[in-house]
GROMACS .gro file of C-alpha atoms in nm:
model
  331
    1UNK     CA    1  -5.062  -4.935   2.991
    2UNK     CA    2  -4.776  -4.887   2.720
    3UNK     CA    3  -4.542  -5.107   2.899
    4UNK     CA    4  -4.788  -5.319   2.967
    5UNK     CA    5  -4.829  -5.377   2.575
    6UNK     CA    6  -4.491  -5.351   2.494
    7UNK     CA    7  -4.409  -5.691   2.780
    8UNK     CA    8  -4.746  -5.850   2.576
    9UNK     CA    9  -4.517  -5.822   2.261
   10UNK     CA   10  -4.229  -5.916   2.385
   11UNK     CA   11  -4.335  -6.226   2.503
   12UNK     CA   12  -4.519  -6.344   2.213
   13UNK     CA   13  -4.224  -6.272   2.007
   14UNK     CA   14  -4.016  -6.541   2.240
   15UNK     CA   15  -4.260  -6.731   2.203
   16UNK     CA   16  -4.243  -6.736   1.859
   17UNK     CA   17  -3.897  -6.758   1.901
   18UNK     CA   18  -3.933  -7.029   2.125
   19UNK     CA   19  -4.129  -7.258   1.883
   20UNK     CA   20  -3.972  -7.223   1.611
   21UNK     CA   21  -3.659  -7.338   1.753
   22UNK     CA   22  -3.812  -7.641   1.860
   23UNK     CA   23  -3.965  -7.727   1.500
   24UNK     CA   24  -3.601  -7.630   1.389
   25UNK     CA   25  -3.432  -7.885   1.573
   26UNK     CA   26  -3.709  -8.116   1.509
   27UNK     CA   27  -3.655  -8.143   1.190
   28UNK     CA   28  -3.219  -8.132   1.223
   29UNK     CA   29  -3.333  -8.408   1.459
   30UNK     CA   30  -3.579  -8.636   1.156
   31UNK     CA   31  -3.326  -8.576   0.903
   32UNK     CA   32  -2.983  -8.695   1.135
   33UNK     CA   33  -2.930  -9.035   1.006
   34UNK     CA   34  -2.901  -9.371   1.208
   35UNK     CA   35  -3.192  -9.569   1.409
   36UNK     CA   36  -3.449  -9.289   1.636
   37UNK     CA   37  -3.610  -9.469   1.999
   38UNK     CA   38  -4.000  -9.503   1.855
   39UNK     CA   39  -4.170  -9.599   2.095
   40UNK     CA   40  -4.562  -9.752   1.966
   41UNK     CA   41  -4.900  -9.737   2.138
   42UNK     CA   42  -5.097  -9.999   2.056
   43UNK     CA   43  -5.024 -10.314   1.913
   44UNK     CA   44  -5.305 -10.461   1.753
   45UNK     CA   45  -5.385 -10.619   1.318
   46UNK     CA   46  -5.257 -10.294   1.221
   47UNK     CA   47  -5.089 -10.142   1.449
   48UNK     CA   48  -4.782 -10.449   1.553
   49UNK     CA   49  -4.685 -10.475   1.176
   50UNK     CA   50  -4.681 -10.135   1.132
   51UNK     CA   51  -4.393 -10.158   1.360
   52UNK     CA   52  -4.250 -10.452   1.315
   53UNK     CA   53  -4.216 -10.249   0.985
   54UNK     CA   54  -4.016  -9.940   1.166
   55UNK     CA   55  -3.782 -10.249   1.359
   56UNK     CA   56  -3.722 -10.378   0.966
   57UNK     CA   57  -3.581  -9.954   0.837
   58UNK     CA   58  -3.326 -10.006   1.220
   59UNK     CA   59  -3.479  -9.813   1.351
   60UNK     CA   60  -3.439  -9.928   1.796
   61UNK     CA   61  -3.913  -9.994   1.897
   62UNK     CA   62  -4.025  -9.923   2.251
   63UNK     CA   63  -4.391 -10.109   2.270
   64UNK     CA   64  -4.650 -10.079   2.494
   65UNK     CA   65  -4.992 -10.290   2.415
   66UNK     CA   66  -5.301 -10.438   2.664
   67UNK     CA   67  -5.244 -10.759   2.520
   68UNK     CA   68  -4.953 -10.943   2.695
   69UNK     CA   69  -4.902 -11.157   2.358
   70UNK     CA   70  -4.893 -10.863   2.157
   71UNK     CA   71  -4.573 -10.723   2.357
   72UNK     CA   72  -4.433 -11.118   2.349
   73UNK     CA   73  -4.436 -11.029   1.966
   74UNK     CA   74  -4.276 -10.757   1.883
   75UNK     CA   75  -4.018 -10.842   2.231
   76UNK     CA   76  -3.938 -11.174   2.004
   77UNK     CA   77  -3.870 -10.935   1.697
   78UNK     CA   78  -3.638 -10.733   1.929
   79UNK     CA   79  -3.886 -10.471   2.093
   80UNK     CA   80  -3.850 -10.308   2.441
   81UNK     CA   81  -4.150 -10.422   2.613
   82UNK     CA   82  -4.380 -10.117   2.829
   83UNK     CA   83  -4.611 -10.169   3.071
   84UNK     CA   84  -4.669  -9.742   3.169
   85UNK     CA   85  -4.712  -9.552   2.831
   86UNK     CA   86  -4.541  -9.272   3.004
   87UNK     CA   87  -4.200  -9.480   3.024
   88UNK     CA   88  -4.243  -9.558   2.676
   89UNK     CA   89  -4.306  -9.190   2.568
   90UNK     CA   90  -3.930  -9.052   2.832
   91UNK     CA   91  -3.736  -9.371   2.689
   92UNK     CA   92  -3.892  -9.244   2.284
   93UNK     CA   93  -3.765  -8.986   2.006
   94UNK     CA   94  -4.099  -9.012   1.820
   95UNK     CA   95  -4.421  -9.198   2.029
   96UNK     CA   96  -4.625  -9.362   1.799
   97UNK     CA   97  -5.065  -9.386   1.821
   98UNK     CA   98  -5.268  -9.689   1.666
   99UNK     CA   99  -5.604  -9.708   1.925
  100UNK     CA  100  -5.951  -9.813   1.868
  101UNK     CA  101  -6.125  -9.552   1.922
  102UNK     CA  102  -6.211  -9.134   2.071
  103UNK     CA  103  -6.152  -9.221   2.442
  104UNK     CA  104  -5.882  -9.424   2.384
  105UNK     CA  105  -5.629  -9.186   2.267
  106UNK     CA  106  -5.726  -8.948   2.521
  107UNK     CA  107  -5.727  -9.132   2.757
  108UNK     CA  108  -5.351  -9.264   2.704
  109UNK     CA  109  -5.273  -8.923   2.582
  110UNK     CA  110  -5.388  -8.775   2.923
  111UNK     CA  111  -5.163  -9.033   3.091
  112UNK     CA  112  -4.857  -8.933   2.906
  113UNK     CA  113  -4.902  -8.608   3.050
  114UNK     CA  114  -4.974  -8.719   3.359
  115UNK     CA  115  -4.724  -8.901   3.415
  116UNK     CA  116  -4.473  -8.690   3.330
  117UNK     CA  117  -4.374  -8.834   2.967
  118UNK     CA  118  -4.394  -8.519   2.766
  119UNK     CA  119  -4.071  -8.411   2.698
  120UNK     CA  120  -4.014  -8.040   2.468
  121UNK     CA  121  -3.824  -8.243   2.184
  122UNK     CA  122  -4.107  -8.547   2.130
  123UNK     CA  123  -4.252  -8.569   1.813
  124UNK     CA  124  -4.672  -8.775   1.925
  125UNK     CA  125  -4.804  -8.947   1.584
  126UNK     CA  126  -5.165  -9.052   1.640
  127UNK     CA  127  -5.224  -9.261   1.386
  128UNK     CA  128  -5.593  -9.375   1.449
  129UNK     CA  129  -5.895  -9.330   1.343
  130UNK     CA  130  -6.110  -9.045   1.581
  131UNK     CA  131  -6.290  -8.769   1.573
  132UNK     CA  132  -6.119  -8.449   1.386
  133UNK     CA  133  -6.220  -8.266   1.697
  134UNK     CA  134  -6.117  -8.493   1.921
  135UNK     CA  135  -5.720  -8.465   1.768
  136UNK     CA  136  -5.716  -8.100   1.784
  137UNK     CA  137  -5.793  -8.129   2.167
  138UNK     CA  138  -5.522  -8.339   2.215
  139UNK     CA  139  -5.252  -8.168   1.999
  140UNK     CA  140  -5.346  -7.860   2.218
  141UNK     CA  141  -5.362  -8.059   2.519
  142UNK     CA  142  -4.966  -8.199   2.365
  143UNK     CA  143  -4.870  -7.867   2.302
  144UNK     CA  144  -4.944  -7.686   2.670
  145UNK     CA  145  -4.691  -7.983   2.844
  146UNK     CA  146  -4.450  -7.881   2.558
  147UNK     CA  147  -4.466  -8.078   2.302
  148UNK     CA  148  -4.550  -8.150   1.908
  149UNK     CA  149  -4.841  -8.335   1.809
  150UNK     CA  150  -4.970  -8.453   1.460
  151UNK     CA  151  -5.275  -8.665   1.327
  152UNK     CA  152  -5.132  -8.883   1.104
  153UNK     CA  153  -5.447  -9.140   1.010
  154UNK     CA  154  -5.376  -9.460   0.779
  155UNK     CA  155  -5.556  -9.575   0.453
  156UNK     CA  156  -5.478  -9.965   0.315
  157UNK     CA  157  -5.544 -10.174   0.591
  158UNK     CA  158  -5.439 -10.503   0.701
  159UNK     CA  159  -5.231 -10.542   0.441
  160UNK     CA  160  -5.104 -10.194   0.337
  161UNK     CA  161  -4.936 -10.228   0.736
  162UNK     CA  162  -4.724 -10.573   0.676
  163UNK     CA  163  -4.643 -10.441   0.357
  164UNK     CA  164  -4.567 -10.117   0.385
  165UNK     CA  165  -4.793  -9.919   0.138
  166UNK     CA  166  -4.994  -9.726   0.353
  167UNK     CA  167  -5.105  -9.381   0.258
  168UNK     CA  168  -5.078  -9.156   0.585
  169UNK     CA  169  -5.291  -8.840   0.551
  170UNK     CA  170  -5.117  -8.553   0.873
  171UNK     CA  171  -5.284  -8.280   0.988
  172UNK     CA  172  -5.060  -8.048   1.143
  173UNK     CA  173  -4.798  -7.688   1.046
  174UNK     CA  174  -4.563  -7.790   0.690
  175UNK     CA  175  -4.331  -7.819   0.953
  176UNK     CA  176  -4.419  -8.080   1.124
  177UNK     CA  177  -4.496  -8.259   0.849
  178UNK     CA  178  -4.106  -8.261   0.757
  179UNK     CA  179  -4.031  -8.374   1.076
  180UNK     CA  180  -4.262  -8.703   1.061
  181UNK     CA  181  -4.260  -8.765   0.672
  182UNK     CA  182  -3.915  -9.035   0.667
  183UNK     CA  183  -4.041  -9.185   1.023
  184UNK     CA  184  -4.346  -9.262   0.853
  185UNK     CA  185  -4.189  -9.376   0.460
  186UNK     CA  186  -4.086  -9.618   0.725
  187UNK     CA  187  -4.457  -9.757   0.753
  188UNK     CA  188  -4.579  -9.629   0.447
  189UNK     CA  189  -4.562  -9.572   0.062
  190UNK     CA  190  -4.783  -9.211  -0.029
  191UNK     CA  191  -4.745  -8.987   0.304
  192UNK     CA  192  -4.951  -8.635   0.240
  193UNK     CA  193  -5.019  -8.356   0.411
  194UNK     CA  194  -5.416  -8.242   0.401
  195UNK     CA  195  -5.355  -7.925   0.643
  196UNK     CA  196  -5.387  -7.789   0.977
  197UNK     CA  197  -5.448  -7.994   1.322
  198UNK     CA  198  -5.762  -8.265   1.302
  199UNK     CA  199  -5.700  -8.242   0.914
  200UNK     CA  200  -5.557  -8.586   0.846
  201UNK     CA  201  -5.876  -8.798   1.088
  202UNK     CA  202  -6.075  -8.516   0.853
  203UNK     CA  203  -6.011  -8.689   0.539
  204UNK     CA  204  -5.946  -9.079   0.675
  205UNK     CA  205  -6.356  -8.996   0.876
  206UNK     CA  206  -6.436  -8.900   0.484
  207UNK     CA  207  -6.264  -9.176   0.285
  208UNK     CA  208  -6.382  -9.460   0.560
  209UNK     CA  209  -6.742  -9.296   0.486
  210UNK     CA  210  -6.729  -9.407   0.087
  211UNK     CA  211  -6.502  -9.743   0.226
  212UNK     CA  212  -6.840  -9.903   0.417
  213UNK     CA  213  -7.067  -9.737   0.141
  214UNK     CA  214  -6.912  -9.929  -0.180
  215UNK     CA  215  -6.768 -10.226   0.063
  216UNK     CA  216  -7.210 -10.264   0.125
  217UNK     CA  217  -7.265 -10.181  -0.256
  218UNK     CA  218  -7.021 -10.466  -0.319
  219UNK     CA  219  -7.221 -10.714  -0.128
  220UNK     CA  220  -7.508 -10.591  -0.314
  221UNK     CA  221  -7.452 -10.649  -0.666
  222UNK     CA  222  -7.208 -10.993  -0.620
  223UNK     CA  223  -7.517 -11.108  -0.465
  224UNK     CA  224  -7.758 -10.958  -0.667
  225UNK     CA  225  -7.519 -11.110  -1.026
  226UNK     CA  226  -7.563 -11.507  -0.837
  227UNK     CA  227  -7.894 -11.492  -0.779
  228UNK     CA  228  -7.911 -11.419  -1.187
  229UNK     CA  229  -7.657 -11.705  -1.262
  230UNK     CA  230  -7.358 -11.557  -1.311
  231UNK     CA  231  -7.039 -11.719  -1.229
  232UNK     CA  232  -6.889 -11.533  -0.939
  233UNK     CA  233  -6.514 -11.519  -1.058
  234UNK     CA  234  -6.682 -11.400  -1.405
  235UNK     CA  235  -6.835 -11.132  -1.246
  236UNK     CA  236  -6.596 -11.022  -1.041
  237UNK     CA  237  -6.300 -10.995  -1.343
  238UNK     CA  238  -6.579 -10.732  -1.514
  239UNK     CA  239  -6.616 -10.535  -1.177
  240UNK     CA  240  -6.195 -10.507  -1.175
  241UNK     CA  241  -6.176 -10.492  -1.549
  242UNK     CA  242  -6.492 -10.220  -1.530
  243UNK     CA  243  -6.631  -9.899  -1.396
  244UNK     CA  244  -6.755 -10.051  -1.071
  245UNK     CA  245  -6.354 -10.149  -1.002
  246UNK     CA  246  -6.268 -10.031  -0.623
  247UNK     CA  247  -6.017 -10.124  -0.285
  248UNK     CA  248  -6.297 -10.364  -0.199
  249UNK     CA  249  -6.305 -10.544  -0.554
  250UNK     CA  250  -5.932 -10.547  -0.572
  251UNK     CA  251  -5.886 -10.624  -0.249
  252UNK     CA  252  -6.153 -10.781  -0.068
  253UNK     CA  253  -6.403 -10.905  -0.220
  254UNK     CA  254  -6.667 -11.048  -0.042
  255UNK     CA  255  -6.776 -11.386  -0.149
  256UNK     CA  256  -6.557 -11.690  -0.023
  257UNK     CA  257  -6.320 -11.809  -0.305
  258UNK     CA  258  -6.275 -11.506  -0.533
  259UNK     CA  259  -5.949 -11.325  -0.356
  260UNK     CA  260  -5.750 -11.633  -0.166
  261UNK     CA  261  -5.610 -11.396   0.038
  262UNK     CA  262  -5.915 -11.164   0.143
  263UNK     CA  263  -6.076 -11.297   0.490
  264UNK     CA  264  -6.404 -11.366   0.291
  265UNK     CA  265  -6.243 -11.715   0.271
  266UNK     CA  266  -6.160 -11.756   0.612
  267UNK     CA  267  -6.504 -11.652   0.717
  268UNK     CA  268  -6.422 -11.297   0.722
  269UNK     CA  269  -6.134 -11.344   1.060
  270UNK     CA  270  -5.933 -11.061   1.056
  271UNK     CA  271  -5.912 -10.833   0.831
  272UNK     CA  272  -6.103 -10.453   0.895
  273UNK     CA  273  -6.336 -10.501   1.173
  274UNK     CA  274  -6.677 -10.451   1.140
  275UNK     CA  275  -6.715 -10.288   1.458
  276UNK     CA  276  -6.399 -10.084   1.357
  277UNK     CA  277  -6.571  -9.918   1.072
  278UNK     CA  278  -6.898  -9.927   1.237
  279UNK     CA  279  -6.731  -9.649   1.494
  280UNK     CA  280  -6.591  -9.452   1.207
  281UNK     CA  281  -6.898  -9.453   1.023
  282UNK     CA  282  -7.019  -9.320   1.367
  283UNK     CA  283  -6.749  -9.043   1.367
  284UNK     CA  284  -6.855  -8.984   1.018
  285UNK     CA  285  -7.198  -8.902   1.115
  286UNK     CA  286  -7.162  -8.654   1.416
  287UNK     CA  287  -6.912  -8.468   1.177
  288UNK     CA  288  -7.172  -8.469   0.917
  289UNK     CA  289  -7.447  -8.280   1.237
  290UNK     CA  290  -7.158  -8.079   1.346
  291UNK     CA  291  -7.114  -7.954   0.954
  292UNK     CA  292  -7.457  -7.969   0.833
  293UNK     CA  293  -7.352  -8.147   0.591
  294UNK     CA  294  -7.648  -8.448   0.475
  295UNK     CA  295  -7.531  -8.787   0.428
  296UNK     CA  296  -7.815  -9.045   0.303
  297UNK     CA  297  -7.568  -9.290   0.236
  298UNK     CA  298  -7.355  -9.229   0.459
  299UNK     CA  299  -7.602  -9.300   0.768
  300UNK     CA  300  -7.798  -9.607   0.585
  301UNK     CA  301  -7.455  -9.742   0.585
  302UNK     CA  302  -7.376  -9.680   0.932
  303UNK     CA  303  -7.745  -9.805   0.992
  304UNK     CA  304  -7.638 -10.170   0.783
  305UNK     CA  305  -7.363 -10.197   1.008
  306UNK     CA  306  -7.510 -10.090   1.327
  307UNK     CA  307  -7.737 -10.387   1.275
  308UNK     CA  308  -7.421 -10.684   1.200
  309UNK     CA  309  -7.339 -10.564   1.543
  310UNK     CA  310  -7.587 -10.614   1.643
  311UNK     CA  311  -7.595 -10.995   1.501
  312UNK     CA  312  -7.323 -11.064   1.672
  313UNK     CA  313  -7.063 -11.041   1.446
  314UNK     CA  314  -6.862 -10.696   1.544
  315UNK     CA  315  -6.531 -10.890   1.546
  316UNK     CA  316  -6.557 -11.022   1.128
  317UNK     CA  317  -6.359 -10.838   0.897
  318UNK     CA  318  -6.705 -10.599   0.772
  319UNK     CA  319  -6.721 -10.754   0.427
  320UNK     CA  320  -6.974 -10.972   0.602
  321UNK     CA  321  -7.219 -10.744   0.516
  322UNK     CA  322  -7.206 -11.004   0.231
  323UNK     CA  323  -7.278 -11.284   0.458
  324UNK     CA  324  -7.562 -11.122   0.574
  325UNK     CA  325  -7.670 -10.999   0.262
  326UNK     CA  326  -7.712 -11.327   0.104
  327UNK     CA  327  -7.918 -11.478   0.383
  328UNK     CA  328  -8.230 -11.203   0.314
  329UNK     CA  329  -8.500 -11.243   0.155
  330UNK     CA  330  -8.442 -10.893   0.064
  331UNK     CA  331  -8.830 -10.822   0.175
   0.00000   0.00000   0.00000
């Protein structure tokens, strides 16, 4: 019995030593000079610009998307397109995933692992917005397959993705954070370690709930101010110089004509889709239930965006809530 206990202890020490070696190798490689082979899966409104910014930093990009057009756009810039995510992963030192929802993220990593795409020296970074528990489950699978995974969702929207000014919220060990920080700095200006696995997603879910609430609040107030007779540009200037200021008011005012670059001036095309904010608010509602946390404003905001979805506005920027309120009678 004593021998068996000793064996388990020795085995545990050996595993810890192996894990330490892997992390040390990751740190050495991440800080080494020169371009990296980076796989990027998901080339949508956010992922496409993020991948382009990594290329601008000199990295060799291997890309995948279900859209042939999205892959072609990156190929034209010098990236290598793939039809199989496992093959992409095999060719990459880092793999970044930027995908729409829980199921697609989980299935993508299952495909990579099942296809033999996991190498011990590969670092997987998921920048999607998903349930923290899903992030933890994926991390466990990747670790069991012998590689490293961190969750690193982003904030800053399409402008942040285009201008490489995103905020990354990283969940993982201190060593893993150190291993990915330099690469993420090629796509963002603020890289924050939030804690262990899933904590990046926890931060992102709470942030996006605040984003949805603030957009609905701004839309209500802009509509009321205009109906009271205020000039919308004058009132927008007052908000941005006062206590009502927010990202929505400064960057994505929902009233057409106030911010020329905002989706509101393009019939709410592009930007952050209503379908995505609705999905994120659904995640917030789910984790609020599991943690017994009251979120009355978050729940009401979720219901408002579900209504917009039912009206066929899933692909419009989430600031379209203003247009919906403007055309309502308030009864």
